[in-house]
Amino acid sequence: MTHLAVPVGSQDHTQGQAQSAVTLVEYGDYECPYCGEAYPILKAVQHAMGDQMRFVFRNFPISELHPHAVRAAEFAEAAAGLGRFWQAHDMLYENQAALTDADLFGYGLRLGLASDVVAEGLDGRFDAKIRSDFMGGVRSGVNGTPSLFINGLRYDGERDVDSLVDALRHAAREAIRPRAGMHR
Amino acid sequence: MSDTHSDEALAAGTPAPAFSLPATPDQMVSLDDLSGKPVIIAFYPADWSPVCGDQMALYNEILPEFHKAGAQLVGISVDGVWCHAAFANDRKLHFPLLADFEPKGAVARRYRVYREKEGIAERALFVIDGAGIIRWSFVSPLGINPGADGILEALETLGAAAPAEGNPS
């Protein structure tokens, strides 16, 4: 119930190297305030871990609670088509209170996305990808956002920088140990 | 975290106890109304638990998947119909919340998921097949949203045993 059901793959948005000792997966919603709180913390964690860690973001919009969450996710997916997913991801989390369509077109301009690219992105073409992320999360036992997985195992600890870095370093050490050293 | 959660919730293989509870001030829903198709019952402690991690809001998002499996979802808590109405409206829920309000917790008691001390239902899940037999049940620690992976797996097991209705191929 606490394992990542869908392995990290080519469908994912990643930062860092695939051969990193540790991979942190976040299931997030661009309009969720708790994800907004986690955003600068995860940035600091990435900074602290450097090239030891790969970071992955997957969509988990609770659309009925957060009416702009799916549109925001579509915008980020559209930006991904031009190699600007992470710039879009960051811009959305840094402007969580302003996620109307007009805002998204404005962010598009700032990221160098033509308005027709943004408009196409919002036409539903990414809905299957977003839903696929969401259902993969459900299958992994995601019950709210943000949900974090460290090397495929759900992380339920404190979400401050030190606790996360400790857990990630521990997982990195475990990952490079020989199999015989693993317990359970 | 729960310290006193009951370990005696009705288990797989048990016939699901019948019930008839108000979904709105003028509408009752009974287990009989739902029979013939799988039913998911989500007992939960109270309306208005914190957002984002809210179990009912999560199930609302997964509802199309439950329907694909031919299943109906109902939420049950001891809150009254007006409380349920306000909560469902606020969270834009598209499935019925039933009020186990009078006599208080009677249905939760029948499923053995009532917490006497607090006077609320456990956070408990039941998947019932079309013939009214409980096929899976799970009691989560009170403060922990159990997610939906267990429900989906239980529905798949049911589907493998007996193909869902409305699937002519």
Coordinates of C-alpha atoms in Angstrom, one line a residue, chain A residues 1 32-34 60-66 131 134-135 138-139 141-145, chain B residues 51-53 57-58 60-62 64-65 91-92 94 145 147-150 152-153 156:
Chain A
M1 CA 0.0 0.0 0.0
C32 CA -3.1 22.9 -2.9
P33 CA -1.8 25.2 -0.1
Y34 CA 0.1 22.3 1.5
F60 CA -2.6 14.8 -8.4
P61 CA -5.2 17.5 -8.8
I62 CA -8.2 17.4 -6.6
S63 CA -10.3 19.3 -9.2
E64 CA -13.5 19.7 -7.3
L65 CA -11.8 21.4 -4.4
H66 CA -9.3 23.3 -6.5
R131 CA -5.5 11.4 -15.1
F134 CA -3.5 10.7 -10.7
M135 CA -4.6 7.1 -10.9
V138 CA -4.3 6.4 -6.2
R139 CA -2.8 2.9 -6.8
G141 CA -2.0 4.8 -1.9
V142 CA -1.8 8.6 -2.3
N143 CA -4.5 10.0 -0.1
G144 CA -3.8 13.7 -0.3
T145 CA -1.2 16.2 -1.5
Chain B
V51 CA -9.2 19.8 3.3
C52 CA -6.7 18.3 0.8
G53 CA -6.3 15.2 2.9
A57 CA -13.0 14.7 -1.6
L58 CA -10.5 12.1 -2.8
N60 CA -15.2 12.1 -5.3
E61 CA -12.2 12.4 -7.7
I62 CA -12.0 8.7 -8.1
P64 CA -15.5 7.6 -12.4
E65 CA -13.2 4.7 -11.7
R91 CA -16.9 19.8 -1.4
K92 CA -19.0 19.3 -4.6
H94 CA -21.3 13.6 -6.4
N145 CA -7.2 8.6 5.2
G147 CA -6.8 6.2 0.2
A148 CA -8.6 4.1 -2.4
D149 CA -6.0 1.5 -3.6
G150 CA -7.6 -1.2 -1.4
L152 CA -9.9 -0.7 -6.3
E153 CA -8.1 -3.9 -5.7
E156 CA -11.0 -5.9 -9.4

